[in-house]
Amino acid sequence: MPYALRLRNFRHLSTSAAAAATVTPPSSISISNAKSRLRSEYDPDKALEIYTSVSKHYSSPLASRYAQEFTVRRLAKARRFSDVESLIESQKSDPKITEEPFLCTLIRSYGIAGMFDQALNTFSQMDSLGTPRTALSFNALLSACNQSRLYDKVPNMFVEIPEKYGLSPDKISYGILVKSFCEAGAPEKAIETLNVMEEKNVEVTAVTFTTILDNLYNKGKSEEAEKLWSERVKKGCELDVAAHNVRIMNAQSGDPEKVKELFEELINAGLKPDTISYNYLMTSYCKSGMMDKAESVYEKLEENGCKPNAVTFRTLISFHCRNEDYEAGYKIFKVSVKRSKIPDFTTMKILVEGLVKVKKMKAAKGLTRTIKKKFPHNLLKSWSKVEQELGLASADTASASADTASTSAEEQEDAA
């Protein structure tokens, strides 16, 4: 049976008539539009419909991977693992299966769903499928193991798989191994791996180093983290902005002057702070009650070659609300709307409650109208409940929403 027909049949079996009716006809969905819709679609049936309508048109492995992983994530969250397996297995007869990047997407997708046995089986089938096996697919398998939270399995696989198939781990392989040690609570083994990499002349990437650094800080081992940092700097290792940001993040709850010192260190290293760097500096000012300086950092973002993101707006709005300066928070919110970077549900709920508290009903109603237009569909039920509790809902809205259940906390976190 042709691949496209198989997918249509699978879609028909997996998607309810009601869900299918609410999705734009496949012929009218462009690839870019599909990717955009998948990013904000939380209904697994609708996500599946969107993906299958354009999957055969994806020209690059990266585009296919992006769309498939979003779809699999939605199905897995709904615990529809049989649908995940049907979707992935149906693609093994596609002519592109002989292309290693295409097959790697299937392995990674199984990992996202936490279905490691199926990921390993797919890797084992590569010979029969006619797919070349290199470090690329090996890395996909290791990643799937980590994504399935089977961190203890990765070190053994790191030794056994290369021996069995004659593969040579590359710098990415070692990076995944390091991540498994960190996730398993063994950063000391991750550091030992860095030494092994140097002995074998395998490049220690900034990502690999940053993984360990971040883990040490998160475990409260700041002294060990700083010691590791100093060692890498002495060895002349090139550390990127992300690595510097980990140090800045760890310092943001303390003295803003310390954050500024780390900021200067980043710049002196010949690097340019990014939006994340400035967000941490801004947060340090907010936490120290220096809102004027935080606002100054925000206002100079574009002058410094950066653009505010959703975290920028969330941080400022949250701290304005803590200070009960809800009007200032509302002004920041309006800018976030223009930038299409509206903060999460919880932040918006706190802001609208504050506006009602200080009798700024016009602003509160304006905010709710905007939220209902901009928020993902799965959060509108919860937002209607907020409207009713605050007396902002119209009579029609209140009546229509009277028996609506609130969206789960898990959905809210995912959307944020």
CSV table of C-alpha atoms in Angstrom, one decimal:
chain,number,residue,atom,x,y,z
A,1,MET,CA,0.0,0.0,0.0
A,2,PRO,CA,1.4,3.5,-0.9
A,3,TYR,CA,2.8,5.5,2.0
A,4,ALA,CA,0.4,8.4,1.5
A,5,LEU,CA,-2.6,6.1,1.4
A,6,ARG,CA,-1.4,4.3,4.6
A,7,LEU,CA,-1.2,7.6,6.4
A,8,ARG,CA,-4.6,8.6,5.3
A,9,ASN,CA,-6.0,5.3,6.5
A,10,PHE,CA,-4.2,5.8,9.8
A,11,ARG,CA,-5.5,9.3,10.1
A,12,HIS,CA,-9.0,8.1,9.5
A,13,LEU,CA,-8.7,5.4,12.2
A,14,SER,CA,-7.1,7.7,14.8
A,15,THR,CA,-9.1,10.9,14.3
A,16,SER,CA,-12.7,11.5,15.3
A,17,ALA,CA,-15.1,13.0,12.8
A,18,ALA,CA,-15.6,16.0,15.1
A,19,ALA,CA,-11.9,16.7,15.2
A,20,ALA,CA,-11.4,16.2,11.5
A,21,ALA,CA,-14.2,18.7,10.8
A,22,THR,CA,-12.5,21.5,12.7
A,23,VAL,CA,-9.2,21.1,10.9
A,24,THR,CA,-8.4,23.1,7.8
A,25,PRO,CA,-8.6,20.8,4.8
A,26,PRO,CA,-5.1,19.2,4.1
A,27,SER,CA,-4.8,20.8,0.7
A,28,SER,CA,-4.9,24.3,2.2
A,29,ILE,CA,-2.2,23.8,4.8
A,30,SER,CA,1.3,24.9,3.9
A,31,ILE,CA,4.3,23.3,5.6
A,32,SER,CA,5.1,26.6,7.4
A,33,ASN,CA,1.5,26.9,8.5
A,34,ALA,CA,1.5,23.3,9.7
A,35,LYS,CA,4.6,23.8,11.8
A,36,SER,CA,3.1,27.0,13.3
A,37,ARG,CA,-0.2,25.2,14.1
A,38,LEU,CA,1.5,22.2,15.6
A,39,ARG,CA,3.4,24.4,18.0
A,40,SER,CA,0.1,25.6,19.6
A,41,GLU,CA,-2.1,22.6,19.0
A,42,TYR,CA,-2.6,20.5,22.2
A,43,ASP,CA,-5.4,18.2,20.9
A,44,PRO,CA,-3.7,15.0,19.8
A,45,ASP,CA,-6.2,14.2,17.1
A,46,LYS,CA,-5.9,17.6,15.6
A,47,ALA,CA,-2.1,17.5,15.8
A,48,LEU,CA,-2.1,14.1,14.1
A,49,GLU,CA,-4.4,15.4,11.3
A,50,ILE,CA,-2.2,18.5,10.7
A,51,TYR,CA,1.0,16.4,10.6
A,52,THR,CA,-0.3,13.6,8.3
A,53,SER,CA,-1.8,16.2,5.9
A,54,VAL,CA,1.6,17.5,5.0
A,55,SER,CA,4.1,14.9,6.2
A,56,LYS,CA,4.8,13.6,2.6
A,57,HIS,CA,5.7,17.2,1.5
A,58,TYR,CA,8.5,17.7,4.0
A,59,SER,CA,11.7,18.1,1.9
A,60,SER,CA,14.2,18.2,4.8
A,61,PRO,CA,14.8,15.7,7.7
A,62,LEU,CA,14.9,18.7,10.1
A,63,ALA,CA,11.4,19.9,9.0
A,64,SER,CA,10.1,16.4,9.3
A,65,ARG,CA,11.7,15.9,12.7
A,66,TYR,CA,10.2,19.1,14.1
A,67,ALA,CA,6.6,18.3,13.0
A,68,GLN,CA,6.7,14.6,13.9
A,69,GLU,CA,8.2,15.2,17.3
A,70,PHE,CA,5.5,17.7,18.2
A,71,THR,CA,2.8,15.3,17.1
A,72,VAL,CA,4.3,12.4,19.0
A,73,ARG,CA,4.6,14.5,22.1
A,74,ARG,CA,0.9,15.3,22.0
A,75,LEU,CA,0.0,11.6,21.5
A,76,ALA,CA,2.3,10.5,24.2
A,77,LYS,CA,0.9,13.0,26.7
A,78,ALA,CA,-2.5,11.6,26.0
A,79,ARG,CA,-1.0,8.1,26.6
A,80,ARG,CA,-1.9,7.0,23.1
A,81,PHE,CA,1.2,4.9,22.7
A,82,SER,CA,-0.4,2.5,20.2
A,83,ASP,CA,-1.1,5.5,18.0
A,84,VAL,CA,2.5,6.6,18.3
A,85,GLU,CA,3.8,3.2,17.3
A,86,SER,CA,1.3,3.0,14.4
A,87,LEU,CA,2.5,6.4,13.1
A,88,ILE,CA,6.2,5.7,13.4
A,89,GLU,CA,6.0,2.1,12.1
A,90,SER,CA,4.0,3.2,9.1
A,91,GLN,CA,7.0,5.2,7.9
A,92,LYS,CA,9.4,2.3,7.7
A,93,SER,CA,8.1,1.5,4.2
A,94,ASP,CA,8.8,5.0,3.0
A,95,PRO,CA,11.6,5.1,0.4
A,96,LYS,CA,13.4,7.7,2.6
A,97,ILE,CA,13.9,5.0,5.2
A,98,THR,CA,17.3,4.2,3.6
A,99,GLU,CA,18.4,7.8,4.5
A,100,GLU,CA,19.9,7.7,8.0
A,101,PRO,CA,18.7,11.2,9.0
A,102,PHE,CA,15.1,10.1,8.2
A,103,LEU,CA,15.4,6.9,10.3
A,104,CYS,CA,17.0,8.9,13.2
A,105,THR,CA,13.8,10.9,13.4
A,106,LEU,CA,11.9,7.7,14.1
A,107,ILE,CA,14.3,6.7,16.8
A,108,ARG,CA,14.1,10.2,18.4
A,109,SER,CA,10.4,10.2,18.2
A,110,TYR,CA,10.2,6.9,20.1
A,111,GLY,CA,12.5,8.4,22.7
A,112,ILE,CA,10.2,11.4,23.1
A,113,ALA,CA,7.3,9.0,23.8
A,114,GLY,CA,9.4,7.1,26.3
A,115,MET,CA,9.3,4.0,24.1
A,116,PHE,CA,12.9,3.0,24.3
A,117,ASP,CA,12.4,-0.7,23.4
A,118,GLN,CA,10.9,0.4,20.1
A,119,ALA,CA,13.7,2.8,19.5
A,120,LEU,CA,16.3,0.1,20.1
A,121,ASN,CA,14.4,-2.3,17.8
A,122,THR,CA,14.4,0.4,15.1
A,123,PHE,CA,18.1,0.8,15.4
A,124,SER,CA,18.6,-3.0,15.2
A,125,GLN,CA,16.5,-3.1,12.0
A,126,MET,CA,18.8,-0.8,10.1
A,127,ASP,CA,20.6,-3.5,8.2
A,128,SER,CA,17.3,-5.1,7.0
A,129,LEU,CA,15.9,-1.7,6.1
A,130,GLY,CA,19.0,-0.9,4.0
A,131,THR,CA,20.0,2.1,6.2
A,132,PRO,CA,23.6,2.9,6.8
A,133,ARG,CA,24.6,3.0,10.5
A,134,THR,CA,27.0,5.7,11.7
A,135,ALA,CA,27.5,7.8,14.8
A,136,LEU,CA,24.4,9.8,13.7
A,137,SER,CA,22.0,7.0,14.5
A,138,PHE,CA,24.0,5.9,17.5
A,139,ASN,CA,23.6,9.3,18.9
A,140,ALA,CA,19.9,9.2,18.2
A,141,LEU,CA,19.6,6.0,20.1
A,142,LEU,CA,21.6,7.4,23.1
A,143,SER,CA,19.3,10.4,23.1
A,144,ALA,CA,16.2,8.3,23.0
A,145,CYS,CA,17.6,6.4,26.1
A,146,ASN,CA,18.0,9.7,27.9
A,147,GLN,CA,14.6,10.9,26.9
A,148,SER,CA,13.1,7.7,28.2
A,149,ARG,CA,14.8,8.5,31.5
A,150,LEU,CA,16.9,5.3,31.4
A,151,TYR,CA,20.0,7.1,32.3
A,152,ASP,CA,21.7,4.1,33.8
A,153,LYS,CA,21.6,2.3,30.5
A,154,VAL,CA,23.5,4.9,28.5
A,155,PRO,CA,27.0,4.1,29.9
A,156,ASN,CA,26.7,0.4,29.0
A,157,MET,CA,25.3,1.1,25.6
A,158,PHE,CA,28.1,3.6,25.0
A,159,VAL,CA,30.5,0.7,25.2
A,160,GLU,CA,28.5,-2.2,23.8
A,161,ILE,CA,26.9,-0.7,20.7
A,162,PRO,CA,30.2,0.6,19.1
A,163,GLU,CA,31.8,-2.8,19.7
A,164,LYS,CA,28.9,-4.7,18.2
A,165,TYR,CA,28.5,-2.5,15.1
A,166,GLY,CA,32.0,-1.1,14.6
A,167,LEU,CA,31.1,2.5,15.3
A,168,SER,CA,33.2,5.2,16.7
A,169,PRO,CA,31.6,7.6,19.2
A,170,ASP,CA,32.0,11.3,18.3
A,171,LYS,CA,31.9,14.5,20.4
A,172,ILE,CA,28.1,14.4,20.3
A,173,SER,CA,28.1,10.9,21.6
A,174,TYR,CA,30.3,11.9,24.6
A,175,GLY,CA,28.1,14.9,25.2
A,176,ILE,CA,25.0,12.6,25.5
A,177,LEU,CA,27.0,10.3,27.8
A,178,VAL,CA,27.9,13.3,30.0
A,179,LYS,CA,24.2,14.3,30.1
A,180,SER,CA,23.2,10.8,31.3
A,181,PHE,CA,25.7,11.0,34.2
A,182,CYS,CA,24.4,14.4,35.2
A,183,GLU,CA,20.8,13.3,35.0
A,184,ALA,CA,21.6,10.2,37.1
A,185,GLY,CA,23.1,12.4,39.8
A,186,ALA,CA,26.7,11.5,39.1
A,187,PRO,CA,28.4,14.8,37.9
A,188,GLU,CA,31.8,13.4,39.1
A,189,LYS,CA,31.6,10.7,36.4
A,190,ALA,CA,30.7,13.4,33.9
A,191,ILE,CA,33.8,15.3,34.8
A,192,GLU,CA,35.9,12.1,34.5
A,193,THR,CA,34.4,11.8,31.0
A,194,LEU,CA,35.8,15.2,30.1
A,195,ASN,CA,39.3,13.9,31.0
A,196,VAL,CA,38.8,10.8,28.8
A,197,MET,CA,37.7,13.0,25.9
A,198,GLU,CA,40.9,15.0,26.2
A,199,GLU,CA,43.0,11.9,26.3
A,200,LYS,CA,41.4,10.7,23.1
A,201,ASN,CA,41.6,14.1,21.5
A,202,VAL,CA,37.8,14.4,21.3
A,203,GLU,CA,36.6,17.9,21.4
A,204,VAL,CA,34.8,19.0,24.6
A,205,THR,CA,32.0,21.2,23.2
A,206,ALA,CA,30.7,24.2,25.0
A,207,VAL,CA,27.3,22.3,25.3
A,208,THR,CA,28.9,19.4,27.0
A,209,PHE,CA,30.8,21.6,29.4
A,210,THR,CA,27.7,23.7,30.1
A,211,THR,CA,25.7,20.6,30.9
A,212,ILE,CA,28.0,19.7,33.7
A,213,LEU,CA,28.3,23.3,35.0
A,214,ASP,CA,24.6,23.7,35.1
A,215,ASN,CA,24.2,20.4,36.9
A,216,LEU,CA,26.7,21.3,39.6
A,217,TYR,CA,25.0,24.7,40.3
A,218,ASN,CA,21.6,23.0,40.4
A,219,LYS,CA,23.0,20.5,43.0
A,220,GLY,CA,24.2,23.4,45.1
A,221,LYS,CA,27.9,22.6,44.3
A,222,SER,CA,28.9,26.1,43.4
A,223,GLU,CA,32.5,25.7,44.6
A,224,GLU,CA,33.0,22.7,42.4
A,225,ALA,CA,31.4,24.5,39.5
A,226,GLU,CA,33.7,27.5,39.9
A,227,LYS,CA,36.7,25.2,40.2
A,228,LEU,CA,35.7,23.4,36.9
A,229,TRP,CA,35.2,26.8,35.3
A,230,SER,CA,38.7,28.0,36.3
A,231,GLU,CA,40.3,24.7,35.0
A,232,ARG,CA,38.6,25.1,31.6
A,233,VAL,CA,39.6,28.7,31.3
A,234,LYS,CA,43.3,27.9,32.2
A,235,LYS,CA,43.3,25.2,29.5
A,236,GLY,CA,42.2,27.9,27.0
A,237,CYS,CA,38.9,26.3,26.3
A,238,GLU,CA,36.5,28.5,24.3
A,239,LEU,CA,33.4,29.0,26.4
A,240,ASP,CA,30.3,30.5,24.7
A,241,VAL,CA,27.6,32.8,25.9
A,242,ALA,CA,25.4,29.9,27.1
A,243,ALA,CA,28.2,28.8,29.5
A,244,HIS,CA,28.6,32.3,30.8
A,245,ASN,CA,24.8,32.6,31.2
A,246,VAL,CA,24.8,29.5,33.5
A,247,ARG,CA,27.1,31.4,35.9
A,248,ILE,CA,25.1,34.6,35.6
A,249,MET,CA,21.9,32.6,36.3
A,250,ASN,CA,23.4,31.1,39.5
A,251,ALA,CA,24.2,34.6,40.7
A,252,GLN,CA,21.0,36.3,39.9
A,253,SER,CA,19.4,35.8,43.3
A,254,GLY,CA,22.3,37.5,45.0
A,255,ASP,CA,24.0,40.9,44.8
A,256,PRO,CA,23.4,42.6,41.4
A,257,GLU,CA,27.0,43.8,41.5
A,258,LYS,CA,28.2,40.2,41.3
A,259,VAL,CA,25.9,39.7,38.3
A,260,LYS,CA,27.4,42.8,36.7
A,261,GLU,CA,30.9,41.5,37.3
A,262,LEU,CA,30.1,38.2,35.5
A,263,PHE,CA,28.5,40.3,32.8
A,264,GLU,CA,31.7,42.2,32.3
A,265,GLU,CA,33.6,39.0,32.3
A,266,LEU,CA,31.5,37.7,29.4
A,267,ILE,CA,32.1,40.9,27.4
A,268,ASN,CA,35.8,40.9,28.2
A,269,ALA,CA,36.0,37.3,26.8
A,270,GLY,CA,35.0,38.9,23.4
A,271,LEU,CA,31.4,37.7,23.6
A,272,LYS,CA,28.1,39.6,23.2
A,273,PRO,CA,25.4,39.2,25.9
A,274,ASP,CA,22.2,37.9,24.5
A,275,THR,CA,18.6,38.4,25.7
A,276,ILE,CA,18.9,35.6,28.2
A,277,SER,CA,22.0,37.4,29.7
A,278,TYR,CA,20.1,40.6,30.1
A,279,ASN,CA,17.0,38.8,31.5
A,280,TYR,CA,19.2,37.5,34.3
A,281,LEU,CA,20.7,41.0,35.0
A,282,MET,CA,17.2,42.4,35.0
A,283,THR,CA,15.9,39.7,37.3
A,284,SER,CA,18.7,40.4,39.8
A,285,TYR,CA,17.7,44.0,39.9
A,286,CYS,CA,14.0,43.1,40.4
A,287,LYS,CA,14.8,40.7,43.2
A,288,SER,CA,16.8,43.5,44.9
A,289,GLY,CA,13.9,45.9,44.6
A,290,MET,CA,15.7,48.0,42.0
A,291,MET,CA,12.9,48.3,39.5
A,292,ASP,CA,14.2,51.4,38.0
A,293,LYS,CA,17.4,49.7,37.0
A,294,ALA,CA,15.5,46.7,35.8
A,295,GLU,CA,13.4,48.9,33.6
A,296,SER,CA,16.6,50.6,32.3
A,297,VAL,CA,18.0,47.2,31.2
A,298,TYR,CA,14.7,46.4,29.5
A,299,GLU,CA,14.5,49.7,27.7
A,300,LYS,CA,18.1,49.4,26.4
A,301,LEU,CA,17.7,45.8,25.1
A,302,GLU,CA,17.3,46.8,21.4
A,303,GLU,CA,20.0,49.4,21.7
A,304,ASN,CA,22.3,46.5,22.8
A,305,GLY,CA,21.2,44.4,19.8
A,306,CYS,CA,18.7,42.2,21.6
A,307,LYS,CA,14.9,41.8,21.6
A,308,PRO,CA,12.7,41.1,24.6
A,309,ASN,CA,11.2,37.6,24.8
A,310,ALA,CA,8.3,36.2,26.8
A,311,VAL,CA,10.6,35.7,29.8
A,312,THR,CA,11.5,39.4,29.7
A,313,PHE,CA,7.9,40.5,29.9
A,314,ARG,CA,6.9,37.8,32.4
A,315,THR,CA,9.7,38.9,34.8
A,316,LEU,CA,8.8,42.6,34.7
A,317,ILE,CA,5.1,42.0,34.9
A,318,SER,CA,5.5,39.5,37.8
A,319,PHE,CA,7.6,41.9,39.9
A,320,HIS,CA,5.4,44.9,39.2
A,321,CYS,CA,2.5,42.8,40.5
A,322,ARG,CA,4.5,41.8,43.6
A,323,ASN,CA,5.0,45.5,44.2
A,324,GLU,CA,1.2,46.0,43.5
A,325,ASP,CA,2.1,48.4,40.6
A,326,TYR,CA,-0.5,46.8,38.4
A,327,GLU,CA,-0.8,49.7,36.0
A,328,ALA,CA,2.9,49.5,35.2
A,329,GLY,CA,2.5,45.7,34.7
A,330,TYR,CA,-0.4,46.4,32.3
A,331,LYS,CA,1.8,48.8,30.2
A,332,ILE,CA,4.4,46.1,29.9
A,333,PHE,CA,1.7,43.6,28.9
A,334,LYS,CA,0.5,45.8,26.1
A,335,VAL,CA,4.0,45.9,24.7
A,336,SER,CA,4.2,42.1,24.9
A,337,VAL,CA,1.1,41.8,22.8
A,338,LYS,CA,2.6,44.0,20.1
A,339,ARG,CA,5.6,41.8,20.1
A,340,SER,CA,3.6,38.6,20.2
A,341,LYS,CA,5.4,37.5,23.3
A,342,ILE,CA,2.6,37.3,25.9
A,343,PRO,CA,3.7,35.7,29.2
A,344,ASP,CA,2.1,32.5,30.6
A,345,PHE,CA,-1.3,31.9,32.0
A,346,THR,CA,-0.3,32.3,35.7
A,347,THR,CA,1.3,35.6,35.2
A,348,MET,CA,-1.7,37.0,33.3
A,349,LYS,CA,-4.0,35.7,35.9
A,350,ILE,CA,-2.1,37.5,38.7
A,351,LEU,CA,-2.1,40.7,36.6
A,352,VAL,CA,-5.8,40.7,35.8
A,353,GLU,CA,-6.6,40.0,39.5
A,354,GLY,CA,-4.5,42.9,40.5
A,355,LEU,CA,-6.2,45.3,38.0
A,356,VAL,CA,-9.6,44.3,39.4
A,357,LYS,CA,-8.3,44.8,42.9
A,358,VAL,CA,-7.3,48.4,42.2
A,359,LYS,CA,-10.6,49.0,40.3
A,360,LYS,CA,-8.9,49.3,36.8
A,361,MET,CA,-11.9,47.4,35.2
A,362,LYS,CA,-11.4,48.8,31.7
A,363,ALA,CA,-7.8,47.6,31.6
A,364,ALA,CA,-8.8,44.2,33.1
A,365,LYS,CA,-11.5,43.7,30.5
A,366,GLY,CA,-9.1,44.8,27.7
A,367,LEU,CA,-6.6,42.3,29.0
A,368,THR,CA,-9.2,39.4,29.0
A,369,ARG,CA,-10.3,40.3,25.5
A,370,THR,CA,-6.8,40.1,24.2
A,371,ILE,CA,-6.0,36.9,26.1
A,372,LYS,CA,-9.0,35.2,24.6
A,373,LYS,CA,-7.8,36.0,21.1
A,374,LYS,CA,-4.2,35.1,21.7
A,375,PHE,CA,-4.0,32.2,24.2
A,376,PRO,CA,-4.1,28.6,23.0
A,377,HIS,CA,-7.6,27.1,22.7
A,378,ASN,CA,-6.9,24.6,25.6
A,379,LEU,CA,-6.5,27.5,28.1
A,380,LEU,CA,-9.7,29.4,27.2
A,381,LYS,CA,-11.8,27.3,29.5
A,382,SER,CA,-9.6,28.1,32.4
A,383,TRP,CA,-9.5,31.8,31.4
A,384,SER,CA,-13.4,31.9,31.3
A,385,LYS,CA,-13.4,30.6,34.8
A,386,VAL,CA,-11.1,33.5,35.8
A,387,GLU,CA,-13.4,36.0,34.1
A,388,GLN,CA,-16.4,34.6,36.0
A,389,GLU,CA,-14.6,34.7,39.4
A,390,LEU,CA,-13.6,38.3,38.8
A,391,GLY,CA,-17.0,39.4,37.5
A,392,LEU,CA,-15.5,40.2,34.0
A,393,ALA,CA,-17.5,37.8,32.0
A,394,SER,CA,-20.6,38.9,30.0
A,395,ALA,CA,-23.9,37.2,30.8
A,396,ASP,CA,-23.6,35.1,27.6
A,397,THR,CA,-20.0,34.1,28.4
A,398,ALA,CA,-20.9,33.2,32.0
A,399,SER,CA,-23.8,31.1,30.9
A,400,ALA,CA,-21.8,29.2,28.2
A,401,SER,CA,-19.0,28.6,30.6
A,402,ALA,CA,-21.0,27.6,33.7
A,403,ASP,CA,-20.3,23.9,33.5
A,404,THR,CA,-16.9,24.0,31.9
A,405,ALA,CA,-14.1,22.2,33.7
A,406,SER,CA,-10.8,24.0,34.1
A,407,THR,CA,-7.8,22.9,32.0
A,408,SER,CA,-5.4,20.6,33.8
A,409,ALA,CA,-2.2,22.0,35.4
A,410,GLU,CA,-0.1,19.9,33.1
A,411,GLU,CA,-1.7,21.6,30.0
A,412,GLN,CA,-1.1,25.0,31.5
A,413,GLU,CA,2.6,24.2,32.2
A,414,ASP,CA,3.0,22.8,28.7
A,415,ALA,CA,1.5,25.9,27.1
A,416,ALA,CA,3.6,28.3,29.2
